[in-house]
Coordinates of C-alpha atoms in Angstrom, one line a residue:
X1 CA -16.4 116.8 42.2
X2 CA -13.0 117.6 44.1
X3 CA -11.8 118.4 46.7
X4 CA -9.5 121.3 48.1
X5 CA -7.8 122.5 51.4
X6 CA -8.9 126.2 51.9
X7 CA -6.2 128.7 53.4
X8 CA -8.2 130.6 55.0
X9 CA -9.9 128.2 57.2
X10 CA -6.7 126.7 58.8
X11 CA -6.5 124.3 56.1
X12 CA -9.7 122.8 56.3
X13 CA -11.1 120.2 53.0
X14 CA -13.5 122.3 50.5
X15 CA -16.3 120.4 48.2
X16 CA -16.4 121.5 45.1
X17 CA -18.2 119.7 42.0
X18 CA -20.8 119.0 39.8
X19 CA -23.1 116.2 39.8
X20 CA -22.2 112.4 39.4
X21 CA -23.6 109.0 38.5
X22 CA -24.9 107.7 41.5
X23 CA -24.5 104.3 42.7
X24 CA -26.2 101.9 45.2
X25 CA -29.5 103.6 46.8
X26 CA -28.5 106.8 44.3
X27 CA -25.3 107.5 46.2
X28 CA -22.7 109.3 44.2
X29 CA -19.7 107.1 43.0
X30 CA -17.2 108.9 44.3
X31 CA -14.5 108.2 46.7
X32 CA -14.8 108.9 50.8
X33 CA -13.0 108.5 53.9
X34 CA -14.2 105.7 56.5
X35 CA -12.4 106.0 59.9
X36 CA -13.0 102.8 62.3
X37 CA -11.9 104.0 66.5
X38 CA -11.8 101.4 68.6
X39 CA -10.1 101.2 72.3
X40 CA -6.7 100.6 70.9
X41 CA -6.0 101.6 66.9
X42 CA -7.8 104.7 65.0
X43 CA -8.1 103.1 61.1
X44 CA -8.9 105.4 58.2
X45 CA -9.1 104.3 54.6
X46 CA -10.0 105.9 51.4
X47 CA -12.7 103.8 50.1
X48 CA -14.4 103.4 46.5
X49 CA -17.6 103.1 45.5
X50 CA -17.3 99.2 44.9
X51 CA -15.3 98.9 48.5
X52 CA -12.0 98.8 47.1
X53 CA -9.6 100.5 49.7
X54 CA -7.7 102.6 47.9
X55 CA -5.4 103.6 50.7
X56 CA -5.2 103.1 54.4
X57 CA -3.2 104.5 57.5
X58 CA -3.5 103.9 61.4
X59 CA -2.6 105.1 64.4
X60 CA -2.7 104.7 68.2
X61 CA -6.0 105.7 70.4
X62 CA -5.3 108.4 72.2
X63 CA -4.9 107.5 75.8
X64 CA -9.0 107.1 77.0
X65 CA -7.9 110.0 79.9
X66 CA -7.3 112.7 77.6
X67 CA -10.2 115.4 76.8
X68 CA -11.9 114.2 73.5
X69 CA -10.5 116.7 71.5
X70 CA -7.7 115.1 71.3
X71 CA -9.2 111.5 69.1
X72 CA -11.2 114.6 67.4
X73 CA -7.7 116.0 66.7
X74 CA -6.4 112.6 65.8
X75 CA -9.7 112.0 63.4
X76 CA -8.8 115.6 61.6
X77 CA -5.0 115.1 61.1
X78 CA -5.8 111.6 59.5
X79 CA -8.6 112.8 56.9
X80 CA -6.3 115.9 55.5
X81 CA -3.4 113.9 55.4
X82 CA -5.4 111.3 53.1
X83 CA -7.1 114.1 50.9
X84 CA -3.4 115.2 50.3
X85 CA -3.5 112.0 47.6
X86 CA -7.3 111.8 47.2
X87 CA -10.6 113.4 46.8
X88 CA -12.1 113.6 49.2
X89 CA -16.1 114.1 49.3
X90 CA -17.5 112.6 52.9
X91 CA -16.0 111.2 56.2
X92 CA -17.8 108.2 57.7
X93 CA -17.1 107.4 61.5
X94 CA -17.0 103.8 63.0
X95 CA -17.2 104.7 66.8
X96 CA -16.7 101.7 69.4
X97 CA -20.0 102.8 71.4
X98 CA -23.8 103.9 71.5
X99 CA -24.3 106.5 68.9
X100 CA -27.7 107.7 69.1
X101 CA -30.7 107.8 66.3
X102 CA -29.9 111.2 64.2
X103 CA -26.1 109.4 63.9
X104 CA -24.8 112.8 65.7
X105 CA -23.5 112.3 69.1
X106 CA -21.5 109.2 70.9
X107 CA -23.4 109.0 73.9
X108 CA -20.8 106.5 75.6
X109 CA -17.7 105.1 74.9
X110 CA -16.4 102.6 76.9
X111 CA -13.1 103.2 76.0
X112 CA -12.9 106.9 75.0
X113 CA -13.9 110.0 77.4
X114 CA -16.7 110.5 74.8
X115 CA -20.2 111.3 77.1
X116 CA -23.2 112.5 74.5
X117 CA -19.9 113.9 72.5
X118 CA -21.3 116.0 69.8
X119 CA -18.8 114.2 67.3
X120 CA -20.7 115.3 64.1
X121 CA -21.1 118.5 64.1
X122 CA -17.7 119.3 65.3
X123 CA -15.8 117.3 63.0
X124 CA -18.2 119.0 60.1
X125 CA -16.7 122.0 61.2
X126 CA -13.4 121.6 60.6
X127 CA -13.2 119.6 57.7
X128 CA -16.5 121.3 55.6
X129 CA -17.5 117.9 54.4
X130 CA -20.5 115.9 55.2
X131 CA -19.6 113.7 58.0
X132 CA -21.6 110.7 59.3
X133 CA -21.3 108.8 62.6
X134 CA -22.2 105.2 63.5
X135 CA -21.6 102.1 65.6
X136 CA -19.0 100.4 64.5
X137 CA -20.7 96.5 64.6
X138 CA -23.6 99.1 62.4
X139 CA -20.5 100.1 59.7
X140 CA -19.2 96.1 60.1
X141 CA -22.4 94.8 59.3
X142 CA -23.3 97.6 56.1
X143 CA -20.1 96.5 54.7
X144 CA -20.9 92.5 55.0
X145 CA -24.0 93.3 53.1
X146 CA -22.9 95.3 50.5
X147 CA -19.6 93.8 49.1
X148 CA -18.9 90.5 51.8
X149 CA -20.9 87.8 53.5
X150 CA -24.3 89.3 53.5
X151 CA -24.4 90.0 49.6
X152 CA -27.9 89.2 48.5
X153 CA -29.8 89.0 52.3
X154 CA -32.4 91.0 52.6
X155 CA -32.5 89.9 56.4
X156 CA -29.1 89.9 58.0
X157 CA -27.6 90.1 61.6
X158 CA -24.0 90.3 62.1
X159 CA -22.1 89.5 65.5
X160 CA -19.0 91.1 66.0
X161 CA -16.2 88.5 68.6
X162 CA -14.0 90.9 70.2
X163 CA -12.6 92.4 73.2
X164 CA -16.8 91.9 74.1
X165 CA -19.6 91.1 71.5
X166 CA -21.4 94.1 69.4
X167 CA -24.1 93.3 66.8
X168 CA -26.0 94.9 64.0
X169 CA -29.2 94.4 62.1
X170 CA -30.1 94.6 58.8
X171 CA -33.6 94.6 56.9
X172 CA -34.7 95.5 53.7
X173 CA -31.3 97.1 52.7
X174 CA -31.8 99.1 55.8
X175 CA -29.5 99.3 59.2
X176 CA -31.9 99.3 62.2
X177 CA -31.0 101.4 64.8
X178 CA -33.8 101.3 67.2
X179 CA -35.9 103.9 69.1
X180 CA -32.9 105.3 70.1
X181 CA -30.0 104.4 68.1
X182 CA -28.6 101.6 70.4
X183 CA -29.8 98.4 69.5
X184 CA -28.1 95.5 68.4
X185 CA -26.0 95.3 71.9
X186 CA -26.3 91.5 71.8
X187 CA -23.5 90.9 74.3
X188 CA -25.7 92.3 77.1
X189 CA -28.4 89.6 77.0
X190 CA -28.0 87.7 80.1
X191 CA -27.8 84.1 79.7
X192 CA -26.8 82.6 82.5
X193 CA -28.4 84.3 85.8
X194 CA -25.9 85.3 87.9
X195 CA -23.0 84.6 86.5
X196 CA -19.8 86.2 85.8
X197 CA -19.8 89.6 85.9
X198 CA -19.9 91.9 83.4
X199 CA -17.9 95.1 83.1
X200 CA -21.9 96.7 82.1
X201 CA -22.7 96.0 85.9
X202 CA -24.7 93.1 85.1
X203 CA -24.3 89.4 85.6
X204 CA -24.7 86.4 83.2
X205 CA -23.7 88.3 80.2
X206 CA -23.2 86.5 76.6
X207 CA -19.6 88.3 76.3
X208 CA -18.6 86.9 79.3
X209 CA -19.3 83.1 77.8
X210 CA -18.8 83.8 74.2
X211 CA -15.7 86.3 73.4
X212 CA -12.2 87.5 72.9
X213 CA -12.4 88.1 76.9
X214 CA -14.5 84.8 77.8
X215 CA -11.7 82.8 75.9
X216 CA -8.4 84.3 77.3
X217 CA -10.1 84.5 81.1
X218 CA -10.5 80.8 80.9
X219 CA -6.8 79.6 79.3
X220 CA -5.6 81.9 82.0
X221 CA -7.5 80.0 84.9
X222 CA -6.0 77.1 84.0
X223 CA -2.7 78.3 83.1
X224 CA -2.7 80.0 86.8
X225 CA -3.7 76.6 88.4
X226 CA -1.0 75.1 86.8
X227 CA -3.9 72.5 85.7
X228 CA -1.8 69.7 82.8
X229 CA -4.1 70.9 80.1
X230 CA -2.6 74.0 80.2
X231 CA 1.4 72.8 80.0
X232 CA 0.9 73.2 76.1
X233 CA 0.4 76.9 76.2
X234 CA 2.3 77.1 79.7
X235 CA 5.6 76.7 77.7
X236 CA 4.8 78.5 75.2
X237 CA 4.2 81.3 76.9
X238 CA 7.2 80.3 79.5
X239 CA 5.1 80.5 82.7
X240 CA 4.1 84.2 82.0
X241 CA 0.5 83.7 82.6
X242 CA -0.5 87.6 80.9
X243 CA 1.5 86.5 78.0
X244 CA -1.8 84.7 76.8
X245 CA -3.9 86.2 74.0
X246 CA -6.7 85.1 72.1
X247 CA -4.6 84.9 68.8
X248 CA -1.8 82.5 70.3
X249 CA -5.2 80.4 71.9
X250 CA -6.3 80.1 67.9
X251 CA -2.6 79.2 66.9
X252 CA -2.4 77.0 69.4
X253 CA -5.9 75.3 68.6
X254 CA -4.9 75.2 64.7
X255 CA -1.8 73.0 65.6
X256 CA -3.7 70.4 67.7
X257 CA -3.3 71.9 71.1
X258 CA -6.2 69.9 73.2
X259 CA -6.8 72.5 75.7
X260 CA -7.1 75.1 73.1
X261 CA -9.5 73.6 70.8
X262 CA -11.7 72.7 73.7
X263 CA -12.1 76.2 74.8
X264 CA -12.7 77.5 71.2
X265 CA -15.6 74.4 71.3
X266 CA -16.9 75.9 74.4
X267 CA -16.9 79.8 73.0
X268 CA -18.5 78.7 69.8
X269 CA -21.2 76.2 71.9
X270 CA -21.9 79.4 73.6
X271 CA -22.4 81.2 70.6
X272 CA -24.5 79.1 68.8
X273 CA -27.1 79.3 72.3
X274 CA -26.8 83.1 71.9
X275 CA -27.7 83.0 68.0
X276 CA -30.7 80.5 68.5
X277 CA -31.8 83.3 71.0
X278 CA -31.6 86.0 68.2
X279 CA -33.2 83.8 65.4
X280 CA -36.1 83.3 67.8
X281 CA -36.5 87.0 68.3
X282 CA -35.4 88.3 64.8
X283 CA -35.7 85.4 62.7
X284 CA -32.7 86.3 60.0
X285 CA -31.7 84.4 57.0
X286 CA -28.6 84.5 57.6
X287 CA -25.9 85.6 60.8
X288 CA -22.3 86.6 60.0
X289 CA -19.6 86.0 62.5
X290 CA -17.0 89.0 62.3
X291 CA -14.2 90.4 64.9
X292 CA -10.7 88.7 66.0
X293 CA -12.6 85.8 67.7
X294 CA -13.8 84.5 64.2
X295 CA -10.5 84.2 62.8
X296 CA -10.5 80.9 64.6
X297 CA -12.9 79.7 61.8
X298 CA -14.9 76.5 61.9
X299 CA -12.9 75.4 65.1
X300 CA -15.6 78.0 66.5
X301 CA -18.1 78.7 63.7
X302 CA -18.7 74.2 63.1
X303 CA -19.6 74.1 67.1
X304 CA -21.8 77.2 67.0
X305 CA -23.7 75.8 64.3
X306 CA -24.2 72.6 66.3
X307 CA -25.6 74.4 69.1
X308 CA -27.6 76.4 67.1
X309 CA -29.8 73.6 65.3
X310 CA -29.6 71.9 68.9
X311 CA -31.1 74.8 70.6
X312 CA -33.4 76.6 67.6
X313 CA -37.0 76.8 68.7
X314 CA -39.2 74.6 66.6
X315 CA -35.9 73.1 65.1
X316 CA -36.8 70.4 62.4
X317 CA -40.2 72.4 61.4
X318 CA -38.6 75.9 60.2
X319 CA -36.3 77.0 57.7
X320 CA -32.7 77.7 59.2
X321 CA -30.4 80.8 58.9
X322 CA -27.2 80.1 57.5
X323 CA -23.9 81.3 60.0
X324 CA -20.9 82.2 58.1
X325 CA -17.8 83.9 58.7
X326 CA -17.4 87.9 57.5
X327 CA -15.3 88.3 54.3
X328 CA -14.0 91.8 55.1
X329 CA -12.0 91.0 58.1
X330 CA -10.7 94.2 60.2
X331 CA -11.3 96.7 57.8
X332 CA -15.1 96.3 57.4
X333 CA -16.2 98.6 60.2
X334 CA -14.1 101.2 57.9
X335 CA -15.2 100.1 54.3
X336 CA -18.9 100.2 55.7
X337 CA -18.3 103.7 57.4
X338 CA -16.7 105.2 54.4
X339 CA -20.2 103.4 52.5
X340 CA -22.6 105.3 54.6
X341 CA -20.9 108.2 54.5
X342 CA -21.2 108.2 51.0
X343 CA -25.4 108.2 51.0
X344 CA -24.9 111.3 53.5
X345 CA -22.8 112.9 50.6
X346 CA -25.8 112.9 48.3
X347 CA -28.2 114.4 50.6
X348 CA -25.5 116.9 51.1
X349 CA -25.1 117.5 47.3
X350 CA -28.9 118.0 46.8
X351 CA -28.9 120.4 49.7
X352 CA -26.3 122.5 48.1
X353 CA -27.6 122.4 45.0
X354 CA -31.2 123.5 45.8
X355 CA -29.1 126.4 47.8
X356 CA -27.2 127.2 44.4
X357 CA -30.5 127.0 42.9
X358 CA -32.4 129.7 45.0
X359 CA -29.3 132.1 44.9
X360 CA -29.5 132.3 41.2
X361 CA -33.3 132.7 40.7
X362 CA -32.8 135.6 43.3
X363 CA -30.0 137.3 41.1
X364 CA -32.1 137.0 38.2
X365 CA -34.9 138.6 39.4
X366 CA -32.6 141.1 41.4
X367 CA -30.9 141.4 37.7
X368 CA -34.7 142.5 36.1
X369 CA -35.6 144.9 39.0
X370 CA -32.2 146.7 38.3
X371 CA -32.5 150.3 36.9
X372 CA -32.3 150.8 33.5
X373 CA -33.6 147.2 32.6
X374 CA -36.8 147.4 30.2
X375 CA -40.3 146.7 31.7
X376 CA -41.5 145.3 34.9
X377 CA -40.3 141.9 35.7
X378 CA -42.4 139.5 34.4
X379 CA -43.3 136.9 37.5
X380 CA -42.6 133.3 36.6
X381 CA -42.9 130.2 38.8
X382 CA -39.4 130.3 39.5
X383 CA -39.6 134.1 40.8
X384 CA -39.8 134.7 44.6
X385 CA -43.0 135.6 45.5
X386 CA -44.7 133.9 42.9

């Protein structure tokens, strides 16, 4: 199977091909684009069927004020420019918001101008290739299971430490998505009733105690109050209080800072009450910690397990999940896009193939009815209107 720009179409990809040896859940092993967007960097890789990235390339996000055309156009420009070195066969999308059931349409993105965005179909369009859509923590947390943390778990539930907190869940080799394609928003369970704010509306969120946001808000309270914990990243920063950023917090942390490591302690206590919440609902065997918050390692994952077993309902009488940092790091909402995509392709192939099919039992049944052919056409089973 390969794949081709077509003049004629403004340089959209063609699919051309025969039938290949298919892979995990019978997809075909062939290579496929994943695209993660997120509020800041659009990431597309080329992706293999064993999750090797063959080639990446990234770019800015659009500006979120701009019509959504233009991340659509963004999306476009980065796929052909990739199939000019590689086949090309499916495009999987990693979207930073609610997606809904039939993996079609973005119906919010909290940092794009997508509203019930019809990104599918009109990406399909203009590249002619089978294109799937998905949360991003969903495309994260496929990945994890198929080539990083979550090999082997047949119940998994991944947590993604950013900006805010996503989530996915995985059963029986299967992504569950809900009634209505949005579950898995573990950031929005309140746990602390009336507390801070949330940028959802709500109070008492578990982002606002346990994230990339939680973590900087507090180092810049005490930076801004000038309390003497703070003097460490103070100078570092030399007194410019925005300067702070969760990734200096974590450097900060790993070379003994005091204040630093406490806060970490106090994301990842937080987290492990958040998980103990989920195990008691979903019951897992295993969580996996992904996004730029788990960088920090065991100075968050080692507190988060603490508070876990001390907050687990009927601790000391169950078995216990196991929490573990993703493998994959920033390119697993890509790999796993690129992997789902890549099941869509085969249902794509079939489809086509059955169409091929039908076309030529037509032509040879056309081809017996023709003047000057010998006898009637014999029906068949494979002859319409048999």
């Amino acid at each position: 199977m390969s794949t081709y720009r077509d003049p004629a179409r403004g340089g959209v990809l063609r699919t051309v091909g025969t039938r290949e040896r298919r892979s995990h859940l019978s997809a075909p092993r062939v290579p496929t684009v994943g695209i993660d967007i997120g509020g800041t960097k659009v990431m597309a890789g080329v992706v293999d069927a064993d999750g090797t990235i063959l080639e990446k390339i990234r770019t800015e996000t659009p500006d979120k004020s701009k019509s959504p055309k233009v991340v659509e156009d963004t999306i476009v420009e980065l796929v052909l420019d990739l199939s000019d070195r590689h086949d090309v066969h499916a495009v999987g999308i990693g979207a930073a918001g609610w997606v809904d059931a039939d993996r079609a349409r973005v119906l919010f993105a909290p940092h794009l101008a997508w509203r019930n965005e019809p990104l599918r179909d009109a990406l399909q369009d203009r590249l002619a290739v089978p294109v799937m859509v998905d949360n991003d923590a969903n495309t994260a947390a496929w990945a994890e299971w198929r080539f990083g943390a979550g090999r082997g778990e047949d119940h998994l539930v991944m947590i993604t430490l950013g900006t805010g907190i996503g989530g996915a869940i995985l059963e029986d080799g299967k992504v569950k998505r809900g009634k209505y394609g949005v579950a898995g928003e573990f950031g929005h369970m309140q746990v602390v009733p009336g507390g801070h704010r949330c940028p959802c509306g709500n109070r008492g969120c578990w982002e606002q105690y346990s994230s990339g946001n939680a973590l900087v808000r507090e180092a810049r309270e005490l930076a801004a109050a000038d309390s003497p914990v703070a003097y460490g990243i103070i100078e570092r920063v030399k007194g410019n209080v925005p300067d702070i950023t969760g990734p200096l917090i974590t450097e900060l942390a790993r070379e003994g800072d005091a204040m630093c490591v406490e806060l970490l302690q106090d994301i990842g206590q937080w987290l492990g009450v958040g998980i103990a919440n989920l195990a008691a609902a979903l019951d897992p065997s295993c969580f996996v910690i992904g996004g730029g918050v788990s960088a920090a390692d065991d100075l968050l994952i080692g507190p988060a397990r603490d508070a876990f077993r001390r907050h687990l309902t009927g601790r000391g009488y169950r078995p216990e999940a196991r929490i573990t940092r993703a493998q994959l790091g920033p390119e697993a909402g890509m790999v796993g896009a690129a992997d789902l995509a890549r099941l869509v392709a085969r249902r794509f192939r079939r489809a086509n193939r059955r169409r091929v099919e039908r076309f030529e039992r037509y032509e040879r049944y056309a081809q017996a009815l023709r003047p000057g052919t010998h006898g009637r056409a014999s029906r068949t089973p494979e002859d319409p209107g048999s």
